Short mmCIF file of C-alpha atoms in Angstrom, two decimals:
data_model
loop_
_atom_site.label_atom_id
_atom_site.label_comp_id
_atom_site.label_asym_id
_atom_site.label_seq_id
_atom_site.Cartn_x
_atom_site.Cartn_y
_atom_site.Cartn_z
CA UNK A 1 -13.77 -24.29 29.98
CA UNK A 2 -12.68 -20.68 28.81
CA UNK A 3 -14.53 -17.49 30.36
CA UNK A 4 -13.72 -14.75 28.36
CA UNK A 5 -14.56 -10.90 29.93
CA UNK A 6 -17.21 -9.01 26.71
CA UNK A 7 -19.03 -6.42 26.05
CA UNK A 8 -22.67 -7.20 24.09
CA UNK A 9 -23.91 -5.10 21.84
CA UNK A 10 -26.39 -5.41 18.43
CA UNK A 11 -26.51 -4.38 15.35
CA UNK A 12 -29.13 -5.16 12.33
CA UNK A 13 -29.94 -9.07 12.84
CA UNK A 14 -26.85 -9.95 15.12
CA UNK A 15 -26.13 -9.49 18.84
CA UNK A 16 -22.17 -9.94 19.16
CA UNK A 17 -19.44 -10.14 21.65
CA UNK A 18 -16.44 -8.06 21.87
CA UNK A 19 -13.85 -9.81 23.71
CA UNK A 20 -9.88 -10.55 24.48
CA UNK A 21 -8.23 -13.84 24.13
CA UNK A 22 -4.74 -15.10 24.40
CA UNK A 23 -3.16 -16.54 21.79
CA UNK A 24 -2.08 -19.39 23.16
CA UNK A 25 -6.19 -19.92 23.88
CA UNK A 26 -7.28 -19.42 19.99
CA UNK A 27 -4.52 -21.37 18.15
CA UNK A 28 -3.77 -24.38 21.01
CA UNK A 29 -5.80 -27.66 19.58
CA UNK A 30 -7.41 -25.51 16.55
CA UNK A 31 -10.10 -24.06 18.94
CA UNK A 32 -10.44 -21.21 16.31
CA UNK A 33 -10.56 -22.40 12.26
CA UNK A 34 -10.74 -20.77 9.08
CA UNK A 35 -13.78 -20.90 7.29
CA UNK A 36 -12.25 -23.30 4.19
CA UNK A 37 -11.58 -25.48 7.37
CA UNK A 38 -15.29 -26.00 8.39
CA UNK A 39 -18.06 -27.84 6.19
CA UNK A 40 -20.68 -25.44 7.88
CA UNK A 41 -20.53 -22.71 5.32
CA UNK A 42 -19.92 -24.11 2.19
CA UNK A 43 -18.97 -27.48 0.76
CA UNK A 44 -15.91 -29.15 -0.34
CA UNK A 45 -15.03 -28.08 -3.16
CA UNK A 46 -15.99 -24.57 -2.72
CA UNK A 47 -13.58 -24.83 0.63
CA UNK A 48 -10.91 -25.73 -1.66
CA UNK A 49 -11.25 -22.90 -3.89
CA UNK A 50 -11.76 -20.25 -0.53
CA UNK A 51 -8.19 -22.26 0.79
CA UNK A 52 -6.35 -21.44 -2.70
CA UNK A 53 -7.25 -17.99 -1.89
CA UNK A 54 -4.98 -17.64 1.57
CA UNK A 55 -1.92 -16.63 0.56
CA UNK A 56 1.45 -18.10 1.98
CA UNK A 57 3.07 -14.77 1.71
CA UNK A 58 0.22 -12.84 3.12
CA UNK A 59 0.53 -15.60 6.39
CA UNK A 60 4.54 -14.88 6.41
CA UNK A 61 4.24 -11.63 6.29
CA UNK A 62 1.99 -11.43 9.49
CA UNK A 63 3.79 -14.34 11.54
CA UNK A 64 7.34 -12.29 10.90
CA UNK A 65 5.34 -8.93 12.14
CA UNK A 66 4.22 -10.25 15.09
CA UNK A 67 8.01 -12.30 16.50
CA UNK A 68 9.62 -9.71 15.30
CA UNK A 69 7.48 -6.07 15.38
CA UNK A 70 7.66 -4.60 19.50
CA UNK A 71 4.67 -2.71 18.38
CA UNK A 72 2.68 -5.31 16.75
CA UNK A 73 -1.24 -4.92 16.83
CA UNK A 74 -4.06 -5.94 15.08
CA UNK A 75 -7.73 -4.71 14.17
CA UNK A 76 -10.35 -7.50 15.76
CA UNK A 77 -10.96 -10.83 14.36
CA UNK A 78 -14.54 -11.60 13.66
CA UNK A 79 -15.91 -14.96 14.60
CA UNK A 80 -18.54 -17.52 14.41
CA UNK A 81 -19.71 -19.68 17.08
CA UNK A 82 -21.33 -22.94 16.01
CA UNK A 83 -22.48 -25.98 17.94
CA UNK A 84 -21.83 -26.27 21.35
CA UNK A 85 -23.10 -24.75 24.70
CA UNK A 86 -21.60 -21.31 24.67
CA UNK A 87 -22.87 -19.24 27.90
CA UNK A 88 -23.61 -16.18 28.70
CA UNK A 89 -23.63 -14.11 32.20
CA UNK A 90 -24.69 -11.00 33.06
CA UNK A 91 -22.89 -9.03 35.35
CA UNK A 92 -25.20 -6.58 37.92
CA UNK A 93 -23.55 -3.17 38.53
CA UNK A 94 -24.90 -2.70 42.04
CA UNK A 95 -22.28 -0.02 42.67
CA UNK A 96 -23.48 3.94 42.90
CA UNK A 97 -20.84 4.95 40.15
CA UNK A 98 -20.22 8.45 39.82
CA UNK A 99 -18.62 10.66 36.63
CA UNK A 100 -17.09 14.05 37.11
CA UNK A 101 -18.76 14.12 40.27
CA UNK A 102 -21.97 13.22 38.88
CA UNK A 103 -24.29 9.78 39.64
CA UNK A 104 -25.50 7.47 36.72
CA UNK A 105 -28.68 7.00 37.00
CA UNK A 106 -30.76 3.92 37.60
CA UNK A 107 -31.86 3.16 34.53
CA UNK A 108 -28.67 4.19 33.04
CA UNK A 109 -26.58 1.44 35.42
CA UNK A 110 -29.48 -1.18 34.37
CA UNK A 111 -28.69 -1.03 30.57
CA UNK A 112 -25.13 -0.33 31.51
CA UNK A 113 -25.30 -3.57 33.32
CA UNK A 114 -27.12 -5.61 30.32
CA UNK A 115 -23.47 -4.92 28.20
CA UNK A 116 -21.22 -6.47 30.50
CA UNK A 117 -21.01 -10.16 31.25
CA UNK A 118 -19.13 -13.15 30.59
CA UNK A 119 -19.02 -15.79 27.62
CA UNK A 120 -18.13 -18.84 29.02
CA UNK A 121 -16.70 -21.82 26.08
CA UNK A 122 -16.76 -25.11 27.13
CA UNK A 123 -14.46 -26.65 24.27
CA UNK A 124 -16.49 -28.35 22.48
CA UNK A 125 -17.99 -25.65 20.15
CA UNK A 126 -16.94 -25.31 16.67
CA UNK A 127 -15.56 -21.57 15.91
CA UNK A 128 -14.86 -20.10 12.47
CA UNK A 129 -13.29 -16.67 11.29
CA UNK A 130 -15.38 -14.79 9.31
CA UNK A 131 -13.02 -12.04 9.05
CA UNK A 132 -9.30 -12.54 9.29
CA UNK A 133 -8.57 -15.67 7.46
CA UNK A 134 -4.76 -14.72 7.14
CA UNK A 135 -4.45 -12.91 10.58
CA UNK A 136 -5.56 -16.17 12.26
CA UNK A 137 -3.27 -18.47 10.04
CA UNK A 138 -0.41 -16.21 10.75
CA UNK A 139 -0.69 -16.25 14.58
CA UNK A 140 -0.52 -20.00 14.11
CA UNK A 141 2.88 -19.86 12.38
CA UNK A 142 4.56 -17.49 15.29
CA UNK A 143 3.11 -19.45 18.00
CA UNK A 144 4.29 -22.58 16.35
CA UNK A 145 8.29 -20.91 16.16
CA UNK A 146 7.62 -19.12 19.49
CA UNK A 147 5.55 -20.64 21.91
CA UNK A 148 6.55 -17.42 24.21
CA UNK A 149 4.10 -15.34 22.47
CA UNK A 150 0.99 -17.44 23.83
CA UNK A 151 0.37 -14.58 26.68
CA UNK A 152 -0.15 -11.82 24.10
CA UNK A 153 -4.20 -11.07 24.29
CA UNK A 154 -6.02 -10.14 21.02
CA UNK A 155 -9.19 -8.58 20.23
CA UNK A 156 -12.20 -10.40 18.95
CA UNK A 157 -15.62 -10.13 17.70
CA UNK A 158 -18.08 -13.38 18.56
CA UNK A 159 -21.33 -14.03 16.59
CA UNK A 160 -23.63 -16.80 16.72
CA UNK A 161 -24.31 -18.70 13.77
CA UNK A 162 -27.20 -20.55 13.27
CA UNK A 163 -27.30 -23.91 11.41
CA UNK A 164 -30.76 -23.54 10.63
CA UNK A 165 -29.77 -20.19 8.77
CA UNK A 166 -26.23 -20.67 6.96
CA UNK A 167 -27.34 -18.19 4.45
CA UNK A 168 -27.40 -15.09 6.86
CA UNK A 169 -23.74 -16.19 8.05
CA UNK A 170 -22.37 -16.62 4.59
CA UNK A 171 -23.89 -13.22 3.70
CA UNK A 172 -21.98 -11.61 6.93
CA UNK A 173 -19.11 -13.51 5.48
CA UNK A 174 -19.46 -11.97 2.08
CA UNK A 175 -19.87 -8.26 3.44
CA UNK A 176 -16.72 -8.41 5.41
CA UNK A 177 -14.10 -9.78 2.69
CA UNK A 178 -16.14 -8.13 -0.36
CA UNK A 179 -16.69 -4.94 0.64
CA UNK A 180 -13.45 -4.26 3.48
CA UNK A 181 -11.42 -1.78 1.78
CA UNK A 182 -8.04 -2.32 2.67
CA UNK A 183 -5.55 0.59 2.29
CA UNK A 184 -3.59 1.16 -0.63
CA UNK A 185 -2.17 3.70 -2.59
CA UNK A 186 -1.11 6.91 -1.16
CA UNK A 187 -3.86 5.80 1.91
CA UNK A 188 -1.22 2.87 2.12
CA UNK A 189 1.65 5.60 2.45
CA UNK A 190 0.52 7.83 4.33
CA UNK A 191 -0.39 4.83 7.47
CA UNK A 192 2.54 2.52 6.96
CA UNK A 193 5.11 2.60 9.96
CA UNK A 194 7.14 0.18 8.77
CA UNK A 195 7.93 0.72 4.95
CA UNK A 196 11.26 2.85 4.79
CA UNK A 197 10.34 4.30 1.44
CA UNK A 198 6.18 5.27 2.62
CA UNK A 199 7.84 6.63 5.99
CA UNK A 200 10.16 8.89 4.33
CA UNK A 201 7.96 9.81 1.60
CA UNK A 202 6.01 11.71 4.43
CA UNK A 203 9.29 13.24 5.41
CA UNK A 204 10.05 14.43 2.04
CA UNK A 205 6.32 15.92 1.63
CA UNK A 206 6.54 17.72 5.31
CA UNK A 207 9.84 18.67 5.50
CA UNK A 208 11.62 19.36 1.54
CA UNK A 209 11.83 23.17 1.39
CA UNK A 210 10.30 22.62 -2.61
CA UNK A 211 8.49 19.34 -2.13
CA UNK A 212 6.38 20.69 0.99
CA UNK A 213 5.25 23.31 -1.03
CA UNK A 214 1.40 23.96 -1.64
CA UNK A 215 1.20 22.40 -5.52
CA UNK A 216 4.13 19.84 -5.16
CA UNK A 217 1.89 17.33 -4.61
CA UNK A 218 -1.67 15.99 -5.80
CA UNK A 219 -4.48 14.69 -3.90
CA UNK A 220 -4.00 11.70 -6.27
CA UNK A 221 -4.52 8.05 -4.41
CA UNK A 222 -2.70 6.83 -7.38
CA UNK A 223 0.58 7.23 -9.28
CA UNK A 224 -1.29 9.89 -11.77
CA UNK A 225 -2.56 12.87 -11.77
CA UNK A 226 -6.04 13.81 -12.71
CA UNK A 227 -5.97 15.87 -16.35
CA UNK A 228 -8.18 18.42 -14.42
CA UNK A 229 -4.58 19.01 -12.42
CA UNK A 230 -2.81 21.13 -13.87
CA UNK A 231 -0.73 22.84 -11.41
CA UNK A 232 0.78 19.78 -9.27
CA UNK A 233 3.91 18.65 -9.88
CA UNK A 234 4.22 14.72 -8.49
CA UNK A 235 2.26 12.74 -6.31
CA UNK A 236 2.87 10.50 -2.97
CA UNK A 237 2.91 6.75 -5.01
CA UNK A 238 5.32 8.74 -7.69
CA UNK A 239 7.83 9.82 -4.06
CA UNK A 240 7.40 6.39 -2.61
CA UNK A 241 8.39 4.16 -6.12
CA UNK A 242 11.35 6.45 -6.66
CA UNK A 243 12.42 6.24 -3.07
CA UNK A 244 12.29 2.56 -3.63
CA UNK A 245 14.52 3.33 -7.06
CA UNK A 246 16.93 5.38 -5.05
CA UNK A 247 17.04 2.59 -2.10
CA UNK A 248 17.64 -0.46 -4.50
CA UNK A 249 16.35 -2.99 -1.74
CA UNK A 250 14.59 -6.17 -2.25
CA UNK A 251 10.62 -6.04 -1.92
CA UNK A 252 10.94 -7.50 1.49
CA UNK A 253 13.25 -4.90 3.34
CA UNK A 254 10.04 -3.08 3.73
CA UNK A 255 7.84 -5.16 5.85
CA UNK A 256 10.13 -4.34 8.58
CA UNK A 257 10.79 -0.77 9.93
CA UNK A 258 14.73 -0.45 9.80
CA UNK A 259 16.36 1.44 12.79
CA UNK A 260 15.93 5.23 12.76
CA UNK A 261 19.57 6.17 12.18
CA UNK A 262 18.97 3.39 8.65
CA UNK A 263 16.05 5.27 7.87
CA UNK A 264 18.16 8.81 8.31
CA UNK A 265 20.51 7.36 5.91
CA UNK A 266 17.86 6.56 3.20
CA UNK A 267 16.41 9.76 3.90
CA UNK A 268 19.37 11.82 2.76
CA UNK A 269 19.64 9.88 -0.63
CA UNK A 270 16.06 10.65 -1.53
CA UNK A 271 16.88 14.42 -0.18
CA UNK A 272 20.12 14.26 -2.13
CA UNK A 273 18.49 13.31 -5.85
CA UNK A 274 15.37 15.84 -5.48
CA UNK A 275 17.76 18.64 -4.38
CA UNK A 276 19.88 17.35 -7.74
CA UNK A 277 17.08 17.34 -9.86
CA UNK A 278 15.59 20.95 -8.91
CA UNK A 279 19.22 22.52 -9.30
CA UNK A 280 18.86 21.04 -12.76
CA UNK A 281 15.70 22.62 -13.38
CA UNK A 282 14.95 25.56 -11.23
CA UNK A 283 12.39 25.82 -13.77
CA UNK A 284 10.39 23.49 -12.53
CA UNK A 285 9.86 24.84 -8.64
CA UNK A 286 9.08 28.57 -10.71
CA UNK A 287 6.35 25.91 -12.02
CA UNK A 288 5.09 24.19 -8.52
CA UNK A 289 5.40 28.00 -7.00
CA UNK A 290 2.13 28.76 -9.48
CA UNK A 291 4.38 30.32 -12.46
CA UNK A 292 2.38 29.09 -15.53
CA UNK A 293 4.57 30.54 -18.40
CA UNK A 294 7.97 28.87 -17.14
CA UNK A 295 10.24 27.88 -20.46
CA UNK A 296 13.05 25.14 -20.62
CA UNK A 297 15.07 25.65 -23.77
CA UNK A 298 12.62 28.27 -25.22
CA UNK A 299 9.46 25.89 -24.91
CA UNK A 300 7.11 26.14 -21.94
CA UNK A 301 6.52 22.92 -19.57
CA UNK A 302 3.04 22.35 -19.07
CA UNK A 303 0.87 18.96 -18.72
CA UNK A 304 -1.76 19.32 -21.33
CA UNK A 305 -4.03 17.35 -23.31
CA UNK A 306 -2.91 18.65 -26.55
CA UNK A 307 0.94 17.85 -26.67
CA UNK A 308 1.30 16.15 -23.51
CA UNK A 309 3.36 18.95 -22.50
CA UNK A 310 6.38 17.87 -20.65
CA UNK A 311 7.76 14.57 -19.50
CA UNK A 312 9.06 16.51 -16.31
CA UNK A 313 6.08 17.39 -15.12
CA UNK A 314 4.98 13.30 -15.55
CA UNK A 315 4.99 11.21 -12.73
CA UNK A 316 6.18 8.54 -14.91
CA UNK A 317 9.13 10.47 -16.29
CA UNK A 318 10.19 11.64 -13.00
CA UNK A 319 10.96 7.52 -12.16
CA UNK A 320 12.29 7.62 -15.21
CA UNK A 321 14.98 10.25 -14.34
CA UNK A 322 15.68 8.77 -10.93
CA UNK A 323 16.27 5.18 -12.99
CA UNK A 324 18.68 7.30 -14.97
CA UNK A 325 20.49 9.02 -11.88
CA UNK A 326 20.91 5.33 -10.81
CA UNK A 327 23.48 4.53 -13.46
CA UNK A 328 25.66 7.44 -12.60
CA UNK A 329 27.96 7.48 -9.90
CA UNK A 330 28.53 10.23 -7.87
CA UNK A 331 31.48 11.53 -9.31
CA UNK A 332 29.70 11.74 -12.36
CA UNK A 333 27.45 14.07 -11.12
CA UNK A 334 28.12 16.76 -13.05
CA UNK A 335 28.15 15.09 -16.09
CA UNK A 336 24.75 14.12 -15.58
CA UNK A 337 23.59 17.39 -14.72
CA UNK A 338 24.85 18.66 -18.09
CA UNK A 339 23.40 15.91 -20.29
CA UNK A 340 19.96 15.82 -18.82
CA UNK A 341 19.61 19.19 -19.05
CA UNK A 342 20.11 18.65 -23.01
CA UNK A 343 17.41 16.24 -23.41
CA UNK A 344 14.34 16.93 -24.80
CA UNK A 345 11.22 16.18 -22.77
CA UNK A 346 8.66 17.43 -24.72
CA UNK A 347 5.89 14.46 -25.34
CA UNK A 348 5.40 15.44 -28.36
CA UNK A 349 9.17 15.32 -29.61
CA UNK A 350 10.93 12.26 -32.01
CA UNK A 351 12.31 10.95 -28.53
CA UNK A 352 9.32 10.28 -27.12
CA UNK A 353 6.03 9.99 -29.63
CA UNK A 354 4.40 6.78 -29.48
CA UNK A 355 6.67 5.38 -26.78
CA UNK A 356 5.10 7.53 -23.97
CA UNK A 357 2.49 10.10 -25.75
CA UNK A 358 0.40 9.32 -28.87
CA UNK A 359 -2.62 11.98 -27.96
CA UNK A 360 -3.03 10.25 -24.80
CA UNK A 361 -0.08 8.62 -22.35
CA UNK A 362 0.85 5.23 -23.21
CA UNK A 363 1.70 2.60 -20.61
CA UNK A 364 4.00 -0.06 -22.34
CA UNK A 365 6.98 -0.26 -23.33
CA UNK A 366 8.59 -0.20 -19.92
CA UNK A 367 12.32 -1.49 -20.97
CA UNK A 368 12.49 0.83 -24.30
CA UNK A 369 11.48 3.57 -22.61
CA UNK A 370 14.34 3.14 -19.70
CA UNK A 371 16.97 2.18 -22.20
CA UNK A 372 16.05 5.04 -24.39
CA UNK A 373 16.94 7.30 -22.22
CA UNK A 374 20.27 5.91 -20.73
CA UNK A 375 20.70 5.92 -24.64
CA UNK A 376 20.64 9.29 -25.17
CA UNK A 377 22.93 10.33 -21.98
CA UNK A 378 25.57 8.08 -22.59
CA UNK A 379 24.91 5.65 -20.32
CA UNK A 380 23.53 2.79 -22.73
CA UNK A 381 25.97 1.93 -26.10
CA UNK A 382 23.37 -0.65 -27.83
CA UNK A 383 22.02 1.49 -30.65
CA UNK A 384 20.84 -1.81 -32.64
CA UNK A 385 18.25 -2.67 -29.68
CA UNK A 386 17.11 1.11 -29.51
CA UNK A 387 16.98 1.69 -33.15
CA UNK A 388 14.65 -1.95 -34.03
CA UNK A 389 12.44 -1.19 -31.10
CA UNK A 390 11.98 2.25 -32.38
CA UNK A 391 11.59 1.16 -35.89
CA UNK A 392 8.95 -1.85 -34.78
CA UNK A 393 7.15 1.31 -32.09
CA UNK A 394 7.00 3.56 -35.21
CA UNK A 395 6.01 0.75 -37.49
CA UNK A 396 3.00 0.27 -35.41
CA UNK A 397 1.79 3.82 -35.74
CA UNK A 398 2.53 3.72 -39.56
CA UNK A 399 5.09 6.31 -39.24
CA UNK A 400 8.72 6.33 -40.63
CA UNK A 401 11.11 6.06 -38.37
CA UNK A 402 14.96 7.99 -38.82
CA UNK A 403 17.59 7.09 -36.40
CA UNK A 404 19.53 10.35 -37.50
CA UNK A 405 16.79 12.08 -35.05
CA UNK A 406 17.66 10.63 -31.90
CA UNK A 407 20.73 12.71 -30.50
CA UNK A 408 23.22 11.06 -28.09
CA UNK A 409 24.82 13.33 -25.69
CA UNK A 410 28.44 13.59 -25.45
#
C-alpha cells in the first residue's frame, strides 16, 4: 500500500489527481507501464507498432540527463489507473486559516477542503502512461545504473480509466501525443540550458555590439527568413548551426551543458568569426543599421525576389562562409579576408545560378555548393569534380555551361 499526498481537480469529462512519487515507487516491480505494455488500450499488434515508436536514443538521452544533470526536472507524467481498488480521502480543513491578515471563509475552506486528500494504491492496480512514454522508460534505465536516485520525487497526473469506456482514454491518449507541441526551432534555442551552441547563440544575440542590433535578427522560428523580410540580416537557427560549424563537436556534446569557463571558450570563437566576417564587410552592418542602398563591388546587397539579391544576406550562405572559415587556419587569416572579399555573391551570378538561385532558392546540392566555394578561394584543387557537377547542374537547366567563368582566387 502507497498513499500518495494530491490535489483533485476536473476538467471536461475527467476528475484527476496531481501528485508526487518517488522514483524508486513508479519504476520498482513495473508498478507504472507504458501504454504498448498494457492490452487495455489497444491490441497486439497495434502495441507493437506504438513500441517501434519509443526511441532508444530519446530513452538515453533522458536516463544520462537525469545521473548526470544537478538540475534535472521534468514536466508531469500523465497516468491511467485501471483495475484495482484505488482510494480516495478527503482531508477536512478545520483550521481558521488566515491570508494577509484576512480569514477564508466557510464556504471557501469547504471547497478548499474537497481538493485535498489522499490516493491510497494498494498494488494491485494496473497503471499506464498516457503521456510520457520515453520519460518513464528513461527513469527506468537510471534507476537500473543508479539505484541512489530512487528518493528523487516526481510529479504526476492520475486519471481513471474506465474499461467499460476505452474509447474516451484512447482519445485522451491521442490529444496528448498528437497535438503536444514540443519545442523546436529557435523556441528550442531560446529554452535550452544545456546545448553550448543554443546557450551562446543567446549570448551572441544579447550581447554582439552588431548582432544585438534591432534588424540583425528575424522573428523567424526557422532557419529562413520570410520574403516579406527584407531588412533582417540572419536568424537564431542560422547563429546556432554555425556555432555548431565553428565548435566542430559531435551531435552528442550538446545534451550536456559543458562547464562555464568551456562555454566562455566556445563563446569567443563564435565572437571571433562574426567580428571577422563584419570587418570583411562593413557593408553589411551599414545594411542591418537600416541603410538600404549599401554597394559591395559597385552592386547593391539586397534579398529580393527578382535576383535573389545577395548570398550574404542568406542564411544559408552565411553557413556557407563559416564552412569556408573552417578550412583556414588562423594564420591564414588574412588571406582569407582578401579572397572572400573577391567573390561574387550575387545569386544571380555564373557562380551561383541554379546551384542556389534559379528564380526561387534551391535546397540541394549541399556538397557542390560547399566545394564550390573552397574552389574558388583556394582552398579546394579538384576542378574535374567542380567542373562535371557544374556541367550536369547546368545541363539540367538546359543551359551551357563554360568553366572559363568560374574565377579561382590567387
Amino acid at each position: 500500500m502507497i498513499h500518495l499526498a494530491c490535489l483533485r481537480g476536473n476538467i471536461g469529462f475527467w476528475t484527476y489527481y496531481s501528485t508526487i512519487m518517488k522514483i524508486k515507487d513508479v519504476v520498482s516491480d513495473n508498478r507504472i507501464i507504458t501504454v504498448s505494455e498494457s492490452n487495455e488500450l489497444y491490441t497486439q499488434n497495434i502495441n507493437r507498432i506504438l513500441q517501434r515508436e519509443i526511441s532508444p536514443i530519446r530513452i538515453n538521452k533522458i536516463s544520462n540527463y537525469i545521473l548526470t544533470t544537478e538540475e534535472r526536472f521534468f514536466s508531469s507524467l500523465v497516468v491511467a489507473i485501471h483495475q484495482g481498488t484505488p482510494k480516495w480521502t478527503d482531508i477536512d480543513l478545520y483550521e481558521q486559516f488566515e491570508i494577509e491578515g484576512n480569514a477564508i471563509a466557510e464556504d471557501e475552506l469547504i471547497s478548499l477542503g474537497s481538493k485535498y486528500g489522499i490516493l491510497s494504491l494498494s498494488g494491485n492496480e494496473q497503471i499506464f502512461a498516457l503521456d510520457g512514454q520515453h520519460r518513464l522508460k528513461g527513469i527506468r534505465k537510471a534507476y537500473g545504473q543508479n539505484p541512489e536516485i530512487g528518493d528523487l520525487e516526481i510529479s504526476l497526473t492520475f486519471v481513471i480509466h474506465n474499461h467499460e469506456n476505452v474509447e474516451r482514454t484512447r482519445r485522451l491518449f491521442t490529444v496528448l501525443n498528437k497535438y503536444a507541441e514540443k519545442p523546436r526551432g529557435a523556441e528550442l534555442i531560446i529554452l535550452d540550458e544545456d546545448d553550448a551552441a543554443a546557450i551562446n547563440t543567446r549570448r551572441l544575440a544579447t550581447e554582439h555590439p552588431i548582432l544585438s542590433r534591432q534588424n540583425a535578427i528575424s522573428n523567424s522560428k526557422t532557419g529562413a527568413i520570410s520574403n516579406s523580410d527584407v531588412q533582417s540580416f540572419t536568424t537564431l537557427v542560422t547563429l546556432n548551426s554555425i556555432n555548431k560549424v565553428l565548435y566542430n563537436k559531435p551531435s552528442s556534446y550538446y545534451t550536456q551543458r559543458p562547464p562555464a569557463e568551456e562555454i566562455n571558450i566556445l563563446y569567443q570563437k563564435s565572437v571571433t568569426f562574426w567580428n571577422t566576417f563584419f570587418e570583411i564587410y562593413p557593408e553589411v552592418t551599414s545594411f542591418i543599421d537600416g541603410n538600404n542602398e549599401v554597394e559591395i563591388s559597385g552592386e547593391r546587397i539586397s534579398r529580393n525576389d527578382r535576383t535573389g539579391g545577395s548570398l550574404l544576406l542568406r542564411p544559408v550562405g552565411q553557413e556557407l562562409v563559416a564552412k569556408a572559415y573552417m578550412k583556414f587556419a588562423q594564420n591564414e587569416m588574412d588571406d582569407f579576408a582578401n579572397r572572400l572579399r573577391q567573390v561574387n555573391f550575387n545569386l544571380s551570378s555564373f557562380n551561383w545560378k541554379y546551384i542556389f538561385w534559379n528564380e526561387k532558392m534551391l535546397g540541394k546540392e549541399q556538397k557542390l555548393k560547399t566545394i564550390l566555394l573552397l574552389f574558388i578561394l583556394g582552398k579546394n584543387n579538384d576542378s574535374n569534380y567542380i567542373h562535371r557537377e557544374m556541367r550536369r547542374v547546368y545541363g539540367l537547366n538546359n543551359q551551357a555551361y563554360n568553366e572559363d567563368l568560374i574565377q579561382r582566387i590567387n
